[in-house]
Amino acid sequence: MNLVHTKKTGEPISLVETRLAEEPEERSPAKAKLAYGMHEAAALISVSYHTLFRLIKKGEIKSVRKTRTHLIPRKELERFIEDSAI
C-alpha cells in the first residue's frame, strides 16, 4: 500500500486519504462527499473504470445503486485500500 507521511506529525496516511484531502477546501464538512461516482472513485484508487466495475461485480467493493448509476461510499474506498495492503 502506498503511504504518504504528513508534514506536521510524520505519521503515515493512505494515498486515498491524501487524495480525499486534496478536495477543494471551500467545501464545508456538511458538503463533503459521502459517495463518489464510478469515474471519480476509479481515479481515487488509481484503477480504470472497467477494473472498478469488475471489482463491484465480484463483490470486492460495495456500491449503492438506487438509480442507473453506481455510487461508491467514501468509507468503502478506504476499506478496500486498507484490506488490499500487503
PDB file of N, CA and C in Angstrom:
ATOM      1  N   MET A   1       0.838  -1.172   0.000  1.00  0.00           N
ATOM      2  CA  MET A   1       0.000   0.000   0.000  1.00  0.00           C
ATOM      3  C   MET A   1       0.886   1.239   0.000  1.00  0.00           C
ATOM      4  N   ASN A   2       0.538   2.199  -0.799  1.00  0.00           N
ATOM      5  CA  ASN A   2       1.294   3.440  -0.844  1.00  0.00           C
ATOM      6  C   ASN A   2       0.927   4.310   0.342  1.00  0.00           C
ATOM      7  N   LEU A   3       1.944   4.703   1.096  1.00  0.00           N
ATOM      8  CA  LEU A   3       1.699   5.568   2.234  1.00  0.00           C
ATOM      9  C   LEU A   3       2.429   6.878   2.027  1.00  0.00           C
ATOM     10  N   VAL A   4       1.827   7.929   2.472  1.00  0.00           N
ATOM     11  CA  VAL A   4       2.410   9.255   2.423  1.00  0.00           C
ATOM     12  C   VAL A   4       2.497   9.718   3.866  1.00  0.00           C
ATOM     13  N   HIS A   5       3.521  10.461   4.205  1.00  0.00           N
ATOM     14  CA  HIS A   5       3.676  10.931   5.577  1.00  0.00           C
ATOM     15  C   HIS A   5       3.218  12.380   5.679  1.00  0.00           C
ATOM     16  N   THR A   6       2.550  12.691   6.790  1.00  0.00           N
ATOM     17  CA  THR A   6       2.074  14.049   6.992  1.00  0.00           C
ATOM     18  C   THR A   6       3.250  14.976   7.270  1.00  0.00           C
ATOM     19  N   LYS A   7       3.100  16.241   6.918  1.00  0.00           N
ATOM     20  CA  LYS A   7       4.165  17.212   7.162  1.00  0.00           C
ATOM     21  C   LYS A   7       4.283  17.548   8.645  1.00  0.00           C
ATOM     22  N   LYS A   8       3.144  17.624   9.329  1.00  0.00           N
ATOM     23  CA  LYS A   8       3.153  18.052  10.725  1.00  0.00           C
ATOM     24  C   LYS A   8       3.676  16.983  11.657  1.00  0.00           C
ATOM     25  N   THR A   9       3.103  15.782  11.593  1.00  0.00           N
ATOM     26  CA  THR A   9       3.444  14.753  12.577  1.00  0.00           C
ATOM     27  C   THR A   9       4.356  13.664  12.037  1.00  0.00           C
ATOM     28  N   GLY A  10       4.447  13.547  10.725  1.00  0.00           N
ATOM     29  CA  GLY A  10       5.257  12.493  10.146  1.00  0.00           C
ATOM     30  C   GLY A  10       4.594  11.140  10.159  1.00  0.00           C
ATOM     31  N   GLU A  11       3.324  11.079  10.581  1.00  0.00           N
ATOM     32  CA  GLU A  11       2.602   9.817  10.634  1.00  0.00           C
ATOM     33  C   GLU A  11       2.157   9.416   9.235  1.00  0.00           C
ATOM     34  N   PRO A  12       2.191   8.118   8.934  1.00  0.00           N
ATOM     35  CA  PRO A  12       1.753   7.684   7.600  1.00  0.00           C
ATOM     36  C   PRO A  12       0.242   7.783   7.446  1.00  0.00           C
ATOM     37  N   ILE A  13      -0.184   8.182   6.249  1.00  0.00           N
ATOM     38  CA  ILE A  13      -1.600   8.184   5.893  1.00  0.00           C
ATOM     39  C   ILE A  13      -1.721   7.522   4.532  1.00  0.00           C
ATOM     40  N   SER A  14      -2.873   6.956   4.251  1.00  0.00           N
ATOM     41  CA  SER A  14      -3.029   6.238   2.990  1.00  0.00           C
ATOM     42  C   SER A  14      -3.145   7.207   1.828  1.00  0.00           C
ATOM     43  N   LEU A  15      -2.871   6.706   0.630  1.00  0.00           N
ATOM     44  CA  LEU A  15      -2.951   7.503  -0.579  1.00  0.00           C
ATOM     45  C   LEU A  15      -4.375   7.981  -0.822  1.00  0.00           C
ATOM     46  N   VAL A  16      -5.370   7.164  -0.505  1.00  0.00           N
ATOM     47  CA  VAL A  16      -6.764   7.575  -0.687  1.00  0.00           C
ATOM     48  C   VAL A  16      -7.077   8.745   0.235  1.00  0.00           C
ATOM     49  N   GLU A  17      -6.638   8.662   1.491  1.00  0.00           N
ATOM     50  CA  GLU A  17      -6.872   9.764   2.419  1.00  0.00           C
ATOM     51  C   GLU A  17      -6.193  11.028   1.924  1.00  0.00           C
ATOM     52  N   THR A  18      -5.013  10.887   1.317  1.00  0.00           N
ATOM     53  CA  THR A  18      -4.305  12.032   0.764  1.00  0.00           C
ATOM     54  C   THR A  18      -5.091  12.646  -0.370  1.00  0.00           C
ATOM     55  N   ARG A  19      -5.578  11.826  -1.289  1.00  0.00           N
ATOM     56  CA  ARG A  19      -6.339  12.343  -2.418  1.00  0.00           C
ATOM     57  C   ARG A  19      -7.667  12.943  -1.978  1.00  0.00           C
ATOM     58  N   LEU A  20      -8.305  12.324  -0.996  1.00  0.00           N
ATOM     59  CA  LEU A  20      -9.556  12.865  -0.483  1.00  0.00           C
ATOM     60  C   LEU A  20      -9.313  14.205   0.201  1.00  0.00           C
ATOM     61  N   ALA A  21      -8.160  14.351   0.829  1.00  0.00           N
ATOM     62  CA  ALA A  21      -7.835  15.609   1.500  1.00  0.00           C
ATOM     63  C   ALA A  21      -7.550  16.719   0.493  1.00  0.00           C
ATOM     64  N   GLU A  22      -7.228  16.363  -0.746  1.00  0.00           N
ATOM     65  CA  GLU A  22      -6.921  17.350  -1.773  1.00  0.00           C
ATOM     66  C   GLU A  22      -8.172  17.937  -2.414  1.00  0.00           C
ATOM     67  N   GLU A  23      -9.345  17.537  -1.956  1.00  0.00           N
ATOM     68  CA  GLU A  23     -10.577  18.103  -2.486  1.00  0.00           C
ATOM     69  C   GLU A  23     -10.609  19.589  -2.167  1.00  0.00           C
ATOM     70  N   PRO A  24     -11.358  20.366  -2.919  1.00  0.00           N
ATOM     71  CA  PRO A  24     -11.390  21.815  -2.686  1.00  0.00           C
ATOM     72  C   PRO A  24     -11.699  22.170  -1.243  1.00  0.00           C
ATOM     73  N   GLU A  25     -10.922  23.110  -0.702  1.00  0.00           N
ATOM     74  CA  GLU A  25     -11.073  23.478   0.702  1.00  0.00           C
ATOM     75  C   GLU A  25     -12.317  24.308   0.968  1.00  0.00           C
ATOM     76  N   GLU A  26     -12.885  24.930  -0.056  1.00  0.00           N
ATOM     77  CA  GLU A  26     -14.068  25.744   0.181  1.00  0.00           C
ATOM     78  C   GLU A  26     -15.280  24.894   0.530  1.00  0.00           C
ATOM     79  N   ARG A  27     -15.184  23.602   0.355  1.00  0.00           N
ATOM     80  CA  ARG A  27     -16.279  22.700   0.683  1.00  0.00           C
ATOM     81  C   ARG A  27     -16.346  22.528   2.200  1.00  0.00           C
ATOM     82  N   SER A  28     -17.473  22.838   2.786  1.00  0.00           N
ATOM     83  CA  SER A  28     -17.625  22.708   4.229  1.00  0.00           C
ATOM     84  C   SER A  28     -17.830  21.238   4.579  1.00  0.00           C
ATOM     85  N   PRO A  29     -17.627  20.858   5.846  1.00  0.00           N
ATOM     86  CA  PRO A  29     -17.831  19.455   6.228  1.00  0.00           C
ATOM     87  C   PRO A  29     -19.229  18.949   5.883  1.00  0.00           C
ATOM     88  N   ALA A  30     -20.216  19.819   5.952  1.00  0.00           N
ATOM     89  CA  ALA A  30     -21.575  19.405   5.628  1.00  0.00           C
ATOM     90  C   ALA A  30     -21.720  19.078   4.144  1.00  0.00           C
ATOM     91  N   LYS A  31     -20.856  19.660   3.313  1.00  0.00           N
ATOM     92  CA  LYS A  31     -20.929  19.433   1.871  1.00  0.00           C
ATOM     93  C   LYS A  31     -19.887  18.423   1.384  1.00  0.00           C
ATOM     94  N   ALA A  32     -19.100  17.826   2.285  1.00  0.00           N
ATOM     95  CA  ALA A  32     -18.102  16.834   1.887  1.00  0.00           C
ATOM     96  C   ALA A  32     -18.816  15.647   1.249  1.00  0.00           C
ATOM     97  N   LYS A  33     -18.203  15.074   0.234  1.00  0.00           N
ATOM     98  CA  LYS A  33     -18.830  13.959  -0.472  1.00  0.00           C
ATOM     99  C   LYS A  33     -18.864  12.713   0.399  1.00  0.00           C
ATOM    100  N   LEU A  34     -20.015  12.092   0.439  1.00  0.00           N
ATOM    101  CA  LEU A  34     -20.174  10.827   1.154  1.00  0.00           C
ATOM    102  C   LEU A  34     -19.941   9.658   0.224  1.00  0.00           C
ATOM    103  N   ALA A  35     -20.163   9.880  -1.073  1.00  0.00           N
ATOM    104  CA  ALA A  35     -20.010   8.816  -2.069  1.00  0.00           C
ATOM    105  C   ALA A  35     -19.527   9.435  -3.376  1.00  0.00           C
ATOM    106  N   TYR A  36     -18.922   8.598  -4.195  1.00  0.00           N
ATOM    107  CA  TYR A  36     -18.352   9.041  -5.462  1.00  0.00           C
ATOM    108  C   TYR A  36     -18.939   8.238  -6.607  1.00  0.00           C
ATOM    109  N   GLY A  37     -18.999   8.871  -7.762  1.00  0.00           N
ATOM    110  CA  GLY A  37     -19.400   8.186  -8.976  1.00  0.00           C
ATOM    111  C   GLY A  37     -18.287   7.251  -9.427  1.00  0.00           C
ATOM    112  N   MET A  38     -18.567   6.454 -10.426  1.00  0.00           N
ATOM    113  CA  MET A  38     -17.605   5.444 -10.896  1.00  0.00           C
ATOM    114  C   MET A  38     -16.277   6.062 -11.347  1.00  0.00           C
ATOM    115  N   HIS A  39     -16.336   7.098 -12.147  1.00  0.00           N
ATOM    116  CA  HIS A  39     -15.099   7.701 -12.673  1.00  0.00           C
ATOM    117  C   HIS A  39     -14.277   8.336 -11.553  1.00  0.00           C
ATOM    118  N   GLU A  40     -14.934   9.049 -10.644  1.00  0.00           N
ATOM    119  CA  GLU A  40     -14.228   9.666  -9.523  1.00  0.00           C
ATOM    120  C   GLU A  40     -13.603   8.607  -8.620  1.00  0.00           C
ATOM    121  N   ALA A  41     -14.369   7.582  -8.289  1.00  0.00           N
ATOM    122  CA  ALA A  41     -13.873   6.526  -7.401  1.00  0.00           C
ATOM    123  C   ALA A  41     -12.701   5.786  -8.041  1.00  0.00           C
ATOM    124  N   ALA A  42     -12.798   5.503  -9.324  1.00  0.00           N
ATOM    125  CA  ALA A  42     -11.700   4.822 -10.023  1.00  0.00           C
ATOM    126  C   ALA A  42     -10.431   5.658  -9.967  1.00  0.00           C
ATOM    127  N   ALA A  43     -10.559   6.956 -10.178  1.00  0.00           N
ATOM    128  CA  ALA A  43      -9.391   7.836 -10.126  1.00  0.00           C
ATOM    129  C   ALA A  43      -8.803   7.886  -8.719  1.00  0.00           C
ATOM    130  N   LEU A  44      -9.649   7.883  -7.698  1.00  0.00           N
ATOM    131  CA  LEU A  44      -9.169   7.944  -6.319  1.00  0.00           C
ATOM    132  C   LEU A  44      -8.352   6.721  -5.933  1.00  0.00           C
ATOM    133  N   ILE A  45      -8.731   5.549  -6.422  1.00  0.00           N
ATOM    134  CA  ILE A  45      -7.979   4.344  -6.060  1.00  0.00           C
ATOM    135  C   ILE A  45      -7.028   3.897  -7.169  1.00  0.00           C
ATOM    136  N   SER A  46      -6.861   4.747  -8.177  1.00  0.00           N
ATOM    137  CA  SER A  46      -5.885   4.532  -9.258  1.00  0.00           C
ATOM    138  C   SER A  46      -6.122   3.249 -10.049  1.00  0.00           C
ATOM    139  N   VAL A  47      -7.365   3.016 -10.400  1.00  0.00           N
ATOM    140  CA  VAL A  47      -7.689   1.908 -11.296  1.00  0.00           C
ATOM    141  C   VAL A  47      -8.570   2.455 -12.415  1.00  0.00           C
ATOM    142  N   SER A  48      -8.740   1.669 -13.457  1.00  0.00           N
ATOM    143  CA  SER A  48      -9.597   2.106 -14.555  1.00  0.00           C
ATOM    144  C   SER A  48     -11.067   1.933 -14.185  1.00  0.00           C
ATOM    145  N   TYR A  49     -11.909   2.583 -14.933  1.00  0.00           N
ATOM    146  CA  TYR A  49     -13.365   2.469 -14.758  1.00  0.00           C
ATOM    147  C   TYR A  49     -13.779   1.002 -14.856  1.00  0.00           C
ATOM    148  N   HIS A  50     -13.241   0.288 -15.851  1.00  0.00           N
ATOM    149  CA  HIS A  50     -13.621  -1.112 -16.073  1.00  0.00           C
ATOM    150  C   HIS A  50     -13.140  -2.023 -14.941  1.00  0.00           C
ATOM    151  N   THR A  51     -11.957  -1.744 -14.409  1.00  0.00           N
ATOM    152  CA  THR A  51     -11.469  -2.523 -13.275  1.00  0.00           C
ATOM    153  C   THR A  51     -12.364  -2.309 -12.063  1.00  0.00           C
ATOM    154  N   LEU A  52     -12.749  -1.065 -11.815  1.00  0.00           N
ATOM    155  CA  LEU A  52     -13.649  -0.778 -10.707  1.00  0.00           C
ATOM    156  C   LEU A  52     -14.981  -1.504 -10.893  1.00  0.00           C
ATOM    157  N   PHE A  53     -15.498  -1.505 -12.097  1.00  0.00           N
ATOM    158  CA  PHE A  53     -16.753  -2.197 -12.382  1.00  0.00           C
ATOM    159  C   PHE A  53     -16.624  -3.689 -12.083  1.00  0.00           C
ATOM    160  N   ARG A  54     -15.493  -4.290 -12.480  1.00  0.00           N
ATOM    161  CA  ARG A  54     -15.258  -5.721 -12.200  1.00  0.00           C
ATOM    162  C   ARG A  54     -15.171  -5.976 -10.696  1.00  0.00           C
ATOM    163  N   LEU A  55     -14.506  -5.082  -9.960  1.00  0.00           N
ATOM    164  CA  LEU A  55     -14.397  -5.231  -8.508  1.00  0.00           C
ATOM    165  C   LEU A  55     -15.770  -5.181  -7.844  1.00  0.00           C
ATOM    166  N   ILE A  56     -16.635  -4.323  -8.361  1.00  0.00           N
ATOM    167  CA  ILE A  56     -18.002  -4.240  -7.826  1.00  0.00           C
ATOM    168  C   ILE A  56     -18.766  -5.521  -8.143  1.00  0.00           C
ATOM    169  N   LYS A  57     -18.651  -6.017  -9.381  1.00  0.00           N
ATOM    170  CA  LYS A  57     -19.359  -7.250  -9.760  1.00  0.00           C
ATOM    171  C   LYS A  57     -18.892  -8.448  -8.941  1.00  0.00           C
ATOM    172  N   LYS A  58     -17.585  -8.501  -8.608  1.00  0.00           N
ATOM    173  CA  LYS A  58     -17.039  -9.598  -7.817  1.00  0.00           C
ATOM    174  C   LYS A  58     -17.368  -9.459  -6.340  1.00  0.00           C
ATOM    175  N   GLY A  59     -17.881  -8.299  -5.937  1.00  0.00           N
ATOM    176  CA  GLY A  59     -18.228  -8.083  -4.543  1.00  0.00           C
ATOM    177  C   GLY A  59     -17.080  -7.591  -3.683  1.00  0.00           C
ATOM    178  N   GLU A  60     -15.961  -7.220  -4.307  1.00  0.00           N
ATOM    179  CA  GLU A  60     -14.817  -6.738  -3.538  1.00  0.00           C
ATOM    180  C   GLU A  60     -14.999  -5.295  -3.094  1.00  0.00           C
ATOM    181  N   ILE A  61     -15.802  -4.546  -3.820  1.00  0.00           N
ATOM    182  CA  ILE A  61     -16.165  -3.180  -3.454  1.00  0.00           C
ATOM    183  C   ILE A  61     -17.684  -3.101  -3.494  1.00  0.00           C
ATOM    184  N   LYS A  62     -18.252  -2.585  -2.429  1.00  0.00           N
ATOM    185  CA  LYS A  62     -19.712  -2.453  -2.370  1.00  0.00           C
ATOM    186  C   LYS A  62     -20.116  -1.083  -2.902  1.00  0.00           C
ATOM    187  N   SER A  63     -21.208  -1.077  -3.653  1.00  0.00           N
ATOM    188  CA  SER A  63     -21.713   0.188  -4.173  1.00  0.00           C
ATOM    189  C   SER A  63     -23.199   0.291  -3.877  1.00  0.00           C
ATOM    190  N   VAL A  64     -23.693   1.506  -3.977  1.00  0.00           N
ATOM    191  CA  VAL A  64     -25.109   1.776  -3.796  1.00  0.00           C
ATOM    192  C   VAL A  64     -25.663   2.084  -5.173  1.00  0.00           C
ATOM    193  N   ARG A  65     -26.772   1.449  -5.502  1.00  0.00           N
ATOM    194  CA  ARG A  65     -27.331   1.673  -6.835  1.00  0.00           C
ATOM    195  C   ARG A  65     -28.843   1.854  -6.718  1.00  0.00           C
ATOM    196  N   LYS A  66     -29.259   3.077  -6.485  1.00  0.00           N
ATOM    197  CA  LYS A  66     -30.679   3.388  -6.413  1.00  0.00           C
ATOM    198  C   LYS A  66     -31.204   3.843  -7.773  1.00  0.00           C
ATOM    199  N   THR A  67     -30.329   4.366  -8.588  1.00  0.00           N
ATOM    200  CA  THR A  67     -30.702   4.786  -9.940  1.00  0.00           C
ATOM    201  C   THR A  67     -29.876   3.960 -10.912  1.00  0.00           C
ATOM    202  N   ARG A  68     -29.672   4.457 -12.079  1.00  0.00           N
ATOM    203  CA  ARG A  68     -28.879   3.709 -13.060  1.00  0.00           C
ATOM    204  C   ARG A  68     -27.388   3.760 -12.783  1.00  0.00           C
ATOM    205  N   THR A  69     -26.971   4.647 -11.907  1.00  0.00           N
ATOM    206  CA  THR A  69     -25.540   4.804 -11.652  1.00  0.00           C
ATOM    207  C   THR A  69     -25.142   4.178 -10.320  1.00  0.00           C
ATOM    208  N   HIS A  70     -23.894   3.736 -10.257  1.00  0.00           N
ATOM    209  CA  HIS A  70     -23.325   3.209  -9.016  1.00  0.00           C
ATOM    210  C   HIS A  70     -22.723   4.369  -8.239  1.00  0.00           C
ATOM    211  N   LEU A  71     -22.937   4.382  -6.942  1.00  0.00           N
ATOM    212  CA  LEU A  71     -22.258   5.308  -6.046  1.00  0.00           C
ATOM    213  C   LEU A  71     -21.444   4.479  -5.074  1.00  0.00           C
ATOM    214  N   ILE A  72     -20.187   4.853  -4.906  1.00  0.00           N
ATOM    215  CA  ILE A  72     -19.311   4.115  -4.005  1.00  0.00           C
ATOM    216  C   ILE A  72     -19.046   4.994  -2.783  1.00  0.00           C
ATOM    217  N   PRO A  73     -19.449   4.540  -1.592  1.00  0.00           N
ATOM    218  CA  PRO A  73     -19.232   5.330  -0.380  1.00  0.00           C
ATOM    219  C   PRO A  73     -17.745   5.541  -0.096  1.00  0.00           C
ATOM    220  N   ARG A  74     -17.428   6.696   0.431  1.00  0.00           N
ATOM    221  CA  ARG A  74     -16.057   7.055   0.765  1.00  0.00           C
ATOM    222  C   ARG A  74     -15.428   6.013   1.696  1.00  0.00           C
ATOM    223  N   LYS A  75     -16.165   5.586   2.713  1.00  0.00           N
ATOM    224  CA  LYS A  75     -15.656   4.594   3.672  1.00  0.00           C
ATOM    225  C   LYS A  75     -15.331   3.265   2.980  1.00  0.00           C
ATOM    226  N   GLU A  76     -16.092   2.920   1.949  1.00  0.00           N
ATOM    227  CA  GLU A  76     -15.856   1.669   1.226  1.00  0.00           C
ATOM    228  C   GLU A  76     -14.536   1.733   0.461  1.00  0.00           C
ATOM    229  N   LEU A  77     -14.223   2.873  -0.116  1.00  0.00           N
ATOM    230  CA  LEU A  77     -12.943   3.041  -0.815  1.00  0.00           C
ATOM    231  C   LEU A  77     -11.786   2.930   0.176  1.00  0.00           C
ATOM    232  N   GLU A  78     -11.936   3.560   1.328  1.00  0.00           N
ATOM    233  CA  GLU A  78     -10.891   3.473   2.355  1.00  0.00           C
ATOM    234  C   GLU A  78     -10.723   2.036   2.836  1.00  0.00           C
ATOM    235  N   ARG A  79     -11.832   1.320   3.057  1.00  0.00           N
ATOM    236  CA  ARG A  79     -11.774  -0.073   3.493  1.00  0.00           C
ATOM    237  C   ARG A  79     -11.073  -0.943   2.461  1.00  0.00           C
ATOM    238  N   PHE A  80     -11.407  -0.755   1.191  1.00  0.00           N
ATOM    239  CA  PHE A  80     -10.810  -1.554   0.130  1.00  0.00           C
ATOM    240  C   PHE A  80      -9.294  -1.366   0.094  1.00  0.00           C
ATOM    241  N   ILE A  81      -8.846  -0.133   0.190  1.00  0.00           N
ATOM    242  CA  ILE A  81      -7.405   0.141   0.154  1.00  0.00           C
ATOM    243  C   ILE A  81      -6.710  -0.481   1.366  1.00  0.00           C
ATOM    244  N   GLU A  82      -7.289  -0.324   2.535  1.00  0.00           N
ATOM    245  CA  GLU A  82      -6.690  -0.898   3.747  1.00  0.00           C
ATOM    246  C   GLU A  82      -6.641  -2.417   3.670  1.00  0.00           C
ATOM    247  N   ASP A  83      -7.689  -3.054   3.168  1.00  0.00           N
ATOM    248  CA  ASP A  83      -7.723  -4.512   3.050  1.00  0.00           C
ATOM    249  C   ASP A  83      -6.778  -5.014   1.977  1.00  0.00           C
ATOM    250  N   SER A  84      -6.439  -4.181   1.025  1.00  0.00           N
ATOM    251  CA  SER A  84      -5.562  -4.573  -0.073  1.00  0.00           C
ATOM    252  C   SER A  84      -4.085  -4.445   0.299  1.00  0.00           C
ATOM    253  N   ALA A  85      -3.799  -3.875   1.456  1.00  0.00           N
ATOM    254  CA  ALA A  85      -2.413  -3.691   1.876  1.00  0.00           C
ATOM    255  C   ALA A  85      -1.731  -5.041   2.046  1.00  0.00           C
ATOM    256  N   ILE A  86      -0.487  -5.060   1.717  1.00  0.00           N
ATOM    257  CA  ILE A  86       0.300  -6.308   1.816  1.00  0.00           C
ATOM    258  C   ILE A  86       0.699  -6.568   3.234  1.00  0.00           C
TER     259      ILE A  86
END
